[in-house]
Amino acid sequence: MAFGTKNHLVGLDIGSRTIKAAEIVETKRGRRLKKFAMVDIPPGLIEDGTINDSEKVAEYIRQLFKDNKLVEHNVAVSIGGFSVIVKKIYVQKMDEIKLQETIQFEAEQYIPFDISDVNLDFQILGENENNPNQMSVFLVAARKEMVNEYINLVQMAGLNPCIIDVEAFALQNVFEFNYDELNENIALIDIGASKTSLNIIKGFSSLFMRDVSLGCGQINQKIVSLAGCTLEEAEQIKFGSQDDKISNEDLKEIVSSVVTDWCAEIKRALDFFYSTYPDDSITKIMLSGGGANIKDFRQLLSMETSAEVELIDPFNKLELSDSLDSSYLGKIAPQASISIGLALRRIDDK
């Protein structure tokens, strides 16, 4: 979904607890990360992808751009959650123009919303391996209400929304840029504050996508319940400060119970994938998002799935501007992945 004219843009990842902005420029030596910035926002402004206070969120975005001297106003943003449906479908072979004319009819049987309430997009993947008369197509449907919400927010912040992407695609984009193509199944999993995106790819082709409502906010909620504190205080407790309000043992128990739930939910999603692709196996899981930093989670997930678990490095093949702190970027790398995936986009991309 493109709305602008210039090729260059800023990747703007608007999360429920953190907003990230990344700017990547083309150089003779390749792509260079010119700017990266992030700011935390108070809980409640954005919940489950719904923007509850557009003006306050817009002010945080404006301030983020001002404080970090981000002057480019063309941006790419992403959406996800249950208001977005991504599904691989099979249709009779036809050219892209013909499919553009018929996609609404094709989509009606797969979309659980009124077709007039969604924006549709698609990408032709190629011939159906099991039926040469058909082709496989990635169908993307996003509720117009959510798309308009994010367009209005970005415009309220004084920026130009050029691309509305899907979080799982942004994650795939950053992986494809930074890693060599492997002919094996790899699960890209982003654990955010309130939702988790799962994208299983093989040879840079996506096989399976799912969003689930779990994230780091669950840890904060359990801390609030036990310590009787605010969500802001819970965030500090989670990272080791204000330990007078809760014991280390209680904190470890909370984190352990939450990441156990995460692993169970992820395993359910992977089992569904295996039911569709019974001859396939997932050899590697690449993690991003704030939850990826939890060591106990990575270890348990590896045990539960019998797969190698790694942190994704979104800066792996990017040249870094001299003004950027590489040690800081190394610490926040998993959280930066979606914004980098968006910043790699260009307005004339499909």
CSV table of C-alpha atoms in Angstrom, one decimal:
chain,number,residue,atom,x,y,z
A,1,MET,CA,0.0,0.0,0.0
A,2,ALA,CA,2.0,3.0,-1.2
A,3,PHE,CA,1.0,6.6,-0.8
A,4,GLY,CA,4.1,8.7,-1.5
A,5,THR,CA,6.5,9.6,-4.4
A,6,LYS,CA,10.1,9.8,-3.0
A,7,ASN,CA,12.1,6.6,-2.8
A,8,HIS,CA,13.8,7.3,0.6
A,9,LEU,CA,11.9,6.8,3.9
A,10,VAL,CA,12.2,6.2,7.6
A,11,GLY,CA,11.1,2.9,9.2
A,12,LEU,CA,8.8,3.8,12.0
A,13,ASP,CA,7.9,0.9,14.3
A,14,ILE,CA,5.0,2.1,16.6
A,15,GLY,CA,4.8,-0.4,19.5
A,16,SER,CA,2.6,-0.4,22.5
A,17,ARG,CA,5.5,0.5,24.8
A,18,THR,CA,8.3,1.7,22.5
A,19,ILE,CA,8.5,3.7,19.3
A,20,LYS,CA,11.5,3.0,17.1
A,21,ALA,CA,12.7,5.0,14.1
A,22,ALA,CA,15.5,4.0,11.6
A,23,GLU,CA,16.9,5.7,8.6
A,24,ILE,CA,18.9,3.8,6.0
A,25,VAL,CA,20.6,5.5,3.1
A,26,GLU,CA,22.2,4.1,-0.1
A,27,THR,CA,26.0,4.5,-0.5
A,28,LYS,CA,28.6,3.3,-3.0
A,29,ARG,CA,29.6,0.6,-0.5
A,30,GLY,CA,26.0,-0.5,0.2
A,31,ARG,CA,23.4,0.5,2.7
A,32,ARG,CA,24.3,2.6,5.7
A,33,LEU,CA,22.3,3.1,8.9
A,34,LYS,CA,22.3,6.8,9.2
A,35,LYS,CA,20.0,7.2,12.2
A,36,PHE,CA,18.4,5.0,14.8
A,37,ALA,CA,16.3,6.2,17.8
A,38,MET,CA,13.7,4.9,20.2
A,39,VAL,CA,11.5,6.2,22.9
A,40,ASP,CA,9.4,4.5,25.6
A,41,ILE,CA,5.7,5.6,25.8
A,42,PRO,CA,3.4,5.2,28.8
A,43,PRO,CA,1.2,2.0,29.0
A,44,GLY,CA,-2.3,2.4,27.8
A,45,LEU,CA,-1.7,4.8,24.8
A,46,ILE,CA,-1.7,1.8,22.4
A,47,GLU,CA,-3.3,-1.6,23.4
A,48,ASP,CA,-3.5,-4.6,21.1
A,49,GLY,CA,-2.7,-2.4,18.1
A,50,THR,CA,-5.5,0.0,18.9
A,51,ILE,CA,-4.4,3.6,19.4
A,52,ASN,CA,-6.3,5.0,22.4
A,53,ASP,CA,-4.7,8.5,22.4
A,54,SER,CA,-3.6,9.6,19.0
A,55,GLU,CA,-2.5,13.1,20.0
A,56,LYS,CA,-0.2,11.9,22.8
A,57,VAL,CA,1.3,9.2,20.6
A,58,ALA,CA,1.8,11.7,17.8
A,59,GLU,CA,3.6,14.0,20.2
A,60,TYR,CA,6.0,11.3,21.2
A,61,ILE,CA,6.7,10.7,17.5
A,62,ARG,CA,7.2,14.4,16.8
A,63,GLN,CA,9.6,14.6,19.8
A,64,LEU,CA,11.5,11.5,18.7
A,65,PHE,CA,12.1,13.0,15.2
A,66,LYS,CA,13.0,16.4,16.7
A,67,ASP,CA,15.4,15.2,19.4
A,68,ASN,CA,17.3,12.9,16.9
A,69,LYS,CA,17.3,15.3,14.0
A,70,LEU,CA,15.4,13.0,11.7
A,71,VAL,CA,14.4,15.4,8.9
A,72,GLU,CA,13.0,12.8,6.4
A,73,HIS,CA,9.2,12.9,6.6
A,74,ASN,CA,8.4,10.0,4.3
A,75,VAL,CA,7.9,6.9,6.6
A,76,ALA,CA,7.0,3.2,6.4
A,77,VAL,CA,4.9,1.8,9.3
A,78,SER,CA,3.7,-1.6,10.1
A,79,ILE,CA,0.5,-3.2,11.5
A,80,GLY,CA,-0.3,-6.6,12.9
A,81,GLY,CA,-2.6,-8.5,15.3
A,82,PHE,CA,-6.0,-9.8,14.7
A,83,SER,CA,-7.1,-6.9,12.4
A,84,VAL,CA,-4.6,-8.3,9.8
A,85,ILE,CA,-5.1,-11.5,7.9
A,86,VAL,CA,-2.2,-13.0,5.9
A,87,LYS,CA,-3.0,-16.3,4.1
A,88,LYS,CA,-1.5,-18.3,1.3
A,89,ILE,CA,-4.3,-19.2,-1.2
A,90,TYR,CA,-4.4,-21.1,-4.5
A,91,VAL,CA,-6.2,-19.7,-7.5
A,92,GLN,CA,-6.4,-20.5,-11.2
A,93,LYS,CA,-3.4,-19.3,-13.2
A,94,MET,CA,-3.8,-15.7,-14.5
A,95,ASP,CA,-1.8,-12.6,-15.0
A,96,GLU,CA,-1.5,-10.0,-12.2
A,97,ILE,CA,-3.9,-7.5,-13.9
A,98,LYS,CA,-6.6,-10.2,-14.1
A,99,LEU,CA,-6.0,-11.2,-10.5
A,100,GLN,CA,-6.3,-7.5,-9.4
A,101,GLU,CA,-9.8,-7.6,-10.9
A,102,THR,CA,-10.9,-10.8,-9.2
A,103,ILE,CA,-9.0,-10.7,-5.9
A,104,GLN,CA,-12.0,-9.4,-4.0
A,105,PHE,CA,-14.1,-12.3,-5.1
A,106,GLU,CA,-11.3,-14.8,-4.3
A,107,ALA,CA,-10.7,-13.2,-0.9
A,108,GLU,CA,-14.3,-13.4,0.4
A,109,GLN,CA,-14.1,-17.1,1.2
A,110,TYR,CA,-10.9,-16.6,3.4
A,111,ILE,CA,-11.5,-13.3,5.2
A,112,PRO,CA,-13.6,-13.4,8.4
A,113,PHE,CA,-14.5,-9.7,8.0
A,114,ASP,CA,-16.9,-8.0,5.7
A,115,ILE,CA,-14.9,-7.6,2.5
A,116,SER,CA,-16.0,-3.9,2.2
A,117,ASP,CA,-14.3,-3.3,5.6
A,118,VAL,CA,-10.8,-4.3,4.5
A,119,ASN,CA,-7.9,-3.2,2.4
A,120,LEU,CA,-6.7,-6.0,0.2
A,121,ASP,CA,-3.2,-6.7,-1.3
A,122,PHE,CA,-1.6,-9.7,-2.8
A,123,GLN,CA,1.7,-11.1,-4.1
A,124,ILE,CA,1.9,-14.0,-6.6
A,125,LEU,CA,4.4,-16.6,-5.3
A,126,GLY,CA,4.5,-18.9,-8.3
A,127,GLU,CA,3.0,-22.2,-9.5
A,128,ASN,CA,1.2,-24.5,-7.1
A,129,GLU,CA,3.6,-27.5,-6.8
A,130,ASN,CA,0.7,-29.9,-6.6
A,131,ASN,CA,-1.4,-28.4,-9.4
A,132,PRO,CA,0.2,-26.9,-12.5
A,133,ASN,CA,-3.1,-25.2,-13.4
A,134,GLN,CA,-3.0,-23.1,-10.2
A,135,MET,CA,-0.7,-20.6,-8.7
A,136,SER,CA,-0.1,-19.8,-5.0
A,137,VAL,CA,-0.8,-16.2,-3.9
A,138,PHE,CA,-0.1,-14.4,-0.6
A,139,LEU,CA,-3.3,-12.6,0.3
A,140,VAL,CA,-3.1,-9.7,2.8
A,141,ALA,CA,-6.2,-8.2,4.3
A,142,ALA,CA,-6.2,-5.4,6.9
A,143,ARG,CA,-9.2,-3.7,8.4
A,144,LYS,CA,-9.6,-0.3,6.9
A,145,GLU,CA,-10.3,1.1,10.4
A,146,MET,CA,-6.9,0.1,11.6
A,147,VAL,CA,-5.1,1.2,8.5
A,148,ASN,CA,-6.8,4.6,8.6
A,149,GLU,CA,-6.0,4.9,12.3
A,150,TYR,CA,-2.2,4.6,11.6
A,151,ILE,CA,-2.3,6.8,8.6
A,152,ASN,CA,-4.1,9.5,10.6
A,153,LEU,CA,-1.6,9.1,13.5
A,154,VAL,CA,1.4,9.5,11.2
A,155,GLN,CA,-0.1,12.5,9.5
A,156,MET,CA,-0.9,14.0,12.9
A,157,ALA,CA,2.8,13.7,13.7
A,158,GLY,CA,3.6,15.8,10.6
A,159,LEU,CA,4.9,12.9,8.6
A,160,ASN,CA,3.9,11.3,5.3
A,161,PRO,CA,2.8,7.6,5.4
A,162,CYS,CA,4.3,6.1,2.2
A,163,ILE,CA,4.0,2.4,3.0
A,164,ILE,CA,1.8,0.4,5.4
A,165,ASP,CA,3.5,-3.0,5.9
A,166,VAL,CA,2.7,-6.1,7.9
A,167,GLU,CA,5.0,-6.7,10.9
A,168,ALA,CA,5.8,-10.3,9.9
A,169,PHE,CA,6.9,-9.1,6.4
A,170,ALA,CA,9.1,-6.4,7.9
A,171,LEU,CA,10.8,-9.1,10.0
A,172,GLN,CA,11.3,-11.2,6.9
A,173,ASN,CA,12.7,-8.3,5.1
A,174,VAL,CA,15.4,-7.7,7.7
A,175,PHE,CA,16.3,-11.4,7.8
A,176,GLU,CA,16.6,-11.6,4.0
A,177,PHE,CA,18.8,-8.6,3.9
A,178,ASN,CA,21.2,-9.7,6.7
A,179,TYR,CA,21.4,-13.5,6.2
A,180,ASP,CA,22.2,-15.8,3.3
A,181,GLU,CA,19.4,-17.9,1.8
A,182,LEU,CA,19.1,-21.3,3.4
A,183,ASN,CA,17.0,-24.2,2.0
A,184,GLU,CA,15.6,-25.0,5.4
A,185,ASN,CA,12.7,-24.0,7.5
A,186,ILE,CA,13.4,-21.0,9.8
A,187,ALA,CA,10.9,-19.5,12.2
A,188,LEU,CA,11.2,-15.7,12.7
A,189,ILE,CA,9.5,-14.8,16.0
A,190,ASP,CA,9.1,-11.3,17.3
A,191,ILE,CA,8.1,-11.0,21.0
A,192,GLY,CA,6.7,-7.5,21.6
A,193,ALA,CA,5.0,-5.9,24.5
A,194,SER,CA,1.5,-7.2,23.8
A,195,LYS,CA,1.7,-9.4,20.7
A,196,THR,CA,4.0,-11.9,19.0
A,197,SER,CA,4.5,-12.3,15.3
A,198,LEU,CA,5.5,-15.7,13.8
A,199,ASN,CA,6.7,-16.2,10.3
A,200,ILE,CA,8.0,-19.5,9.0
A,201,ILE,CA,10.1,-19.2,5.9
A,202,LYS,CA,12.0,-21.5,3.6
A,203,GLY,CA,14.5,-20.1,1.1
A,204,PHE,CA,13.1,-16.6,1.7
A,205,SER,CA,9.5,-17.8,0.8
A,206,SER,CA,7.0,-17.5,3.6
A,207,LEU,CA,5.1,-20.7,4.4
A,208,PHE,CA,3.1,-19.8,7.5
A,209,MET,CA,2.3,-16.7,9.5
A,210,ARG,CA,0.5,-16.2,12.8
A,211,ASP,CA,0.1,-13.4,15.3
A,212,VAL,CA,-0.7,-14.3,18.9
A,213,SER,CA,-1.6,-12.1,21.9
A,214,LEU,CA,1.3,-12.6,24.2
A,215,GLY,CA,4.3,-10.5,25.1
A,216,CYS,CA,6.4,-8.8,27.7
A,217,GLY,CA,3.4,-6.9,29.1
A,218,GLN,CA,2.3,-10.1,30.7
A,219,ILE,CA,5.3,-10.0,33.0
A,220,ASN,CA,4.5,-6.4,34.0
A,221,GLN,CA,0.9,-7.3,34.7
A,222,LYS,CA,1.9,-10.1,37.0
A,223,ILE,CA,4.4,-7.8,38.8
A,224,VAL,CA,1.6,-5.3,39.3
A,225,SER,CA,-0.7,-7.9,40.8
A,226,LEU,CA,1.9,-9.2,43.2
A,227,ALA,CA,3.6,-5.9,44.2
A,228,GLY,CA,0.6,-3.6,44.0
A,229,CYS,CA,2.6,-1.1,42.0
A,230,THR,CA,2.0,0.9,38.8
A,231,LEU,CA,2.9,-0.4,35.3
A,232,GLU,CA,5.7,2.1,35.1
A,233,GLU,CA,7.2,0.7,38.4
A,234,ALA,CA,6.7,-2.8,37.2
A,235,GLU,CA,8.8,-2.0,34.1
A,236,GLN,CA,11.6,-0.9,36.4
A,237,ILE,CA,11.3,-3.9,38.6
A,238,LYS,CA,11.4,-6.2,35.6
A,239,PHE,CA,14.9,-4.7,34.7
A,240,GLY,CA,16.2,-5.1,38.3
A,241,SER,CA,15.5,-1.7,40.0
A,242,GLN,CA,13.1,-1.1,42.8
A,243,ASP,CA,13.8,-4.6,44.2
A,244,ASP,CA,12.4,-3.5,47.6
A,245,LYS,CA,8.9,-4.1,46.2
A,246,ILE,CA,9.4,-7.7,45.1
A,247,SER,CA,11.9,-10.4,45.9
A,248,ASN,CA,14.3,-11.8,43.3
A,249,GLU,CA,12.8,-15.2,43.8
A,250,ASP,CA,9.3,-13.9,43.1
A,251,LEU,CA,10.5,-12.0,40.0
A,252,LYS,CA,12.2,-15.2,38.7
A,253,GLU,CA,9.0,-17.2,39.3
A,254,ILE,CA,6.9,-14.6,37.4
A,255,VAL,CA,9.3,-14.6,34.4
A,256,SER,CA,9.5,-18.4,34.4
A,257,SER,CA,5.7,-18.8,34.4
A,258,VAL,CA,5.2,-16.3,31.6
A,259,VAL,CA,8.0,-17.6,29.3
A,260,THR,CA,6.6,-21.1,29.9
A,261,ASP,CA,3.2,-19.9,28.5
A,262,TRP,CA,5.0,-18.2,25.6
A,263,CYS,CA,6.7,-21.5,24.7
A,264,ALA,CA,3.5,-23.5,25.0
A,265,GLU,CA,1.7,-21.0,22.7
A,266,ILE,CA,4.5,-20.9,20.1
A,267,LYS,CA,4.7,-24.7,20.2
A,268,ARG,CA,0.9,-24.9,19.4
A,269,ALA,CA,1.5,-22.6,16.4
A,270,LEU,CA,4.4,-24.8,15.2
A,271,ASP,CA,2.3,-27.9,15.7
A,272,PHE,CA,-0.3,-26.4,13.4
A,273,PHE,CA,2.4,-25.7,10.8
A,274,TYR,CA,3.6,-29.4,11.1
A,275,SER,CA,0.0,-30.5,10.5
A,276,THR,CA,0.0,-28.6,7.2
A,277,TYR,CA,3.6,-29.6,6.3
A,278,PRO,CA,4.1,-33.0,8.0
A,279,ASP,CA,7.3,-33.8,6.1
A,280,ASP,CA,9.1,-30.5,7.2
A,281,SER,CA,11.0,-29.7,10.3
A,282,ILE,CA,12.1,-26.3,11.8
A,283,THR,CA,15.8,-26.3,12.3
A,284,LYS,CA,16.3,-22.7,13.5
A,285,ILE,CA,14.3,-20.0,15.3
A,286,MET,CA,15.4,-16.4,15.0
A,287,LEU,CA,14.1,-14.2,17.8
A,288,SER,CA,13.5,-10.5,17.9
A,289,GLY,CA,11.6,-8.0,20.0
A,290,GLY,CA,12.0,-7.2,23.7
A,291,GLY,CA,11.2,-10.7,24.9
A,292,ALA,CA,14.1,-12.1,22.9
A,293,ASN,CA,16.5,-10.7,25.5
A,294,ILE,CA,15.2,-13.1,28.2
A,295,LYS,CA,17.8,-15.9,28.4
A,296,ASP,CA,15.6,-18.4,30.2
A,297,PHE,CA,13.0,-18.0,27.4
A,298,ARG,CA,15.6,-18.8,24.7
A,299,GLN,CA,16.8,-21.9,26.5
A,300,LEU,CA,13.3,-23.2,27.2
A,301,LEU,CA,12.2,-22.5,23.7
A,302,SER,CA,15.1,-24.5,22.3
A,303,MET,CA,14.3,-27.4,24.5
A,304,GLU,CA,10.6,-27.4,23.8
A,305,THR,CA,11.0,-27.1,20.0
A,306,SER,CA,14.3,-29.1,19.5
A,307,ALA,CA,15.5,-26.2,17.4
A,308,GLU,CA,18.5,-23.9,17.5
A,309,VAL,CA,17.5,-20.5,18.9
A,310,GLU,CA,19.4,-17.4,18.0
A,311,LEU,CA,18.9,-13.6,18.3
A,312,ILE,CA,18.5,-11.9,15.0
A,313,ASP,CA,21.0,-9.2,14.2
A,314,PRO,CA,19.3,-6.5,12.1
A,315,PHE,CA,22.6,-4.6,11.7
A,316,ASN,CA,24.6,-7.6,10.4
A,317,LYS,CA,25.2,-6.3,6.9
A,318,LEU,CA,24.6,-2.6,7.5
A,319,GLU,CA,27.4,0.0,7.6
A,320,LEU,CA,26.9,2.1,10.7
A,321,SER,CA,27.3,5.9,10.7
A,322,ASP,CA,30.1,7.3,12.9
A,323,SER,CA,27.5,9.1,15.0
A,324,LEU,CA,25.9,5.8,16.1
A,325,ASP,CA,27.0,4.0,19.3
A,326,SER,CA,27.7,0.4,18.1
A,327,SER,CA,27.7,-1.0,21.7
A,328,TYR,CA,24.3,0.5,22.3
A,329,LEU,CA,23.0,-0.9,19.0
A,330,GLY,CA,24.3,-4.3,20.0
A,331,LYS,CA,22.2,-4.3,23.2
A,332,ILE,CA,19.0,-3.2,21.6
A,333,ALA,CA,19.4,-5.1,18.3
A,334,PRO,CA,16.4,-7.5,18.8
A,335,GLN,CA,14.1,-4.6,19.5
A,336,ALA,CA,15.3,-2.7,16.3
A,337,SER,CA,14.4,-5.5,13.9
A,338,ILE,CA,11.0,-4.3,12.6
A,339,SER,CA,12.0,-0.7,12.2
A,340,ILE,CA,15.1,-1.8,10.2
A,341,GLY,CA,13.0,-4.1,8.1
A,342,LEU,CA,10.7,-1.1,7.4
A,343,ALA,CA,13.7,1.3,6.7
A,344,LEU,CA,15.0,-1.2,4.1
A,345,ARG,CA,11.7,-0.7,2.1
A,346,ARG,CA,11.5,1.6,-0.8
A,347,ILE,CA,8.3,3.3,-2.0
A,348,ASP,CA,8.3,1.5,-5.4
A,349,ASP,CA,8.6,-1.9,-3.7
A,350,LYS,CA,5.7,-4.4,-4.2
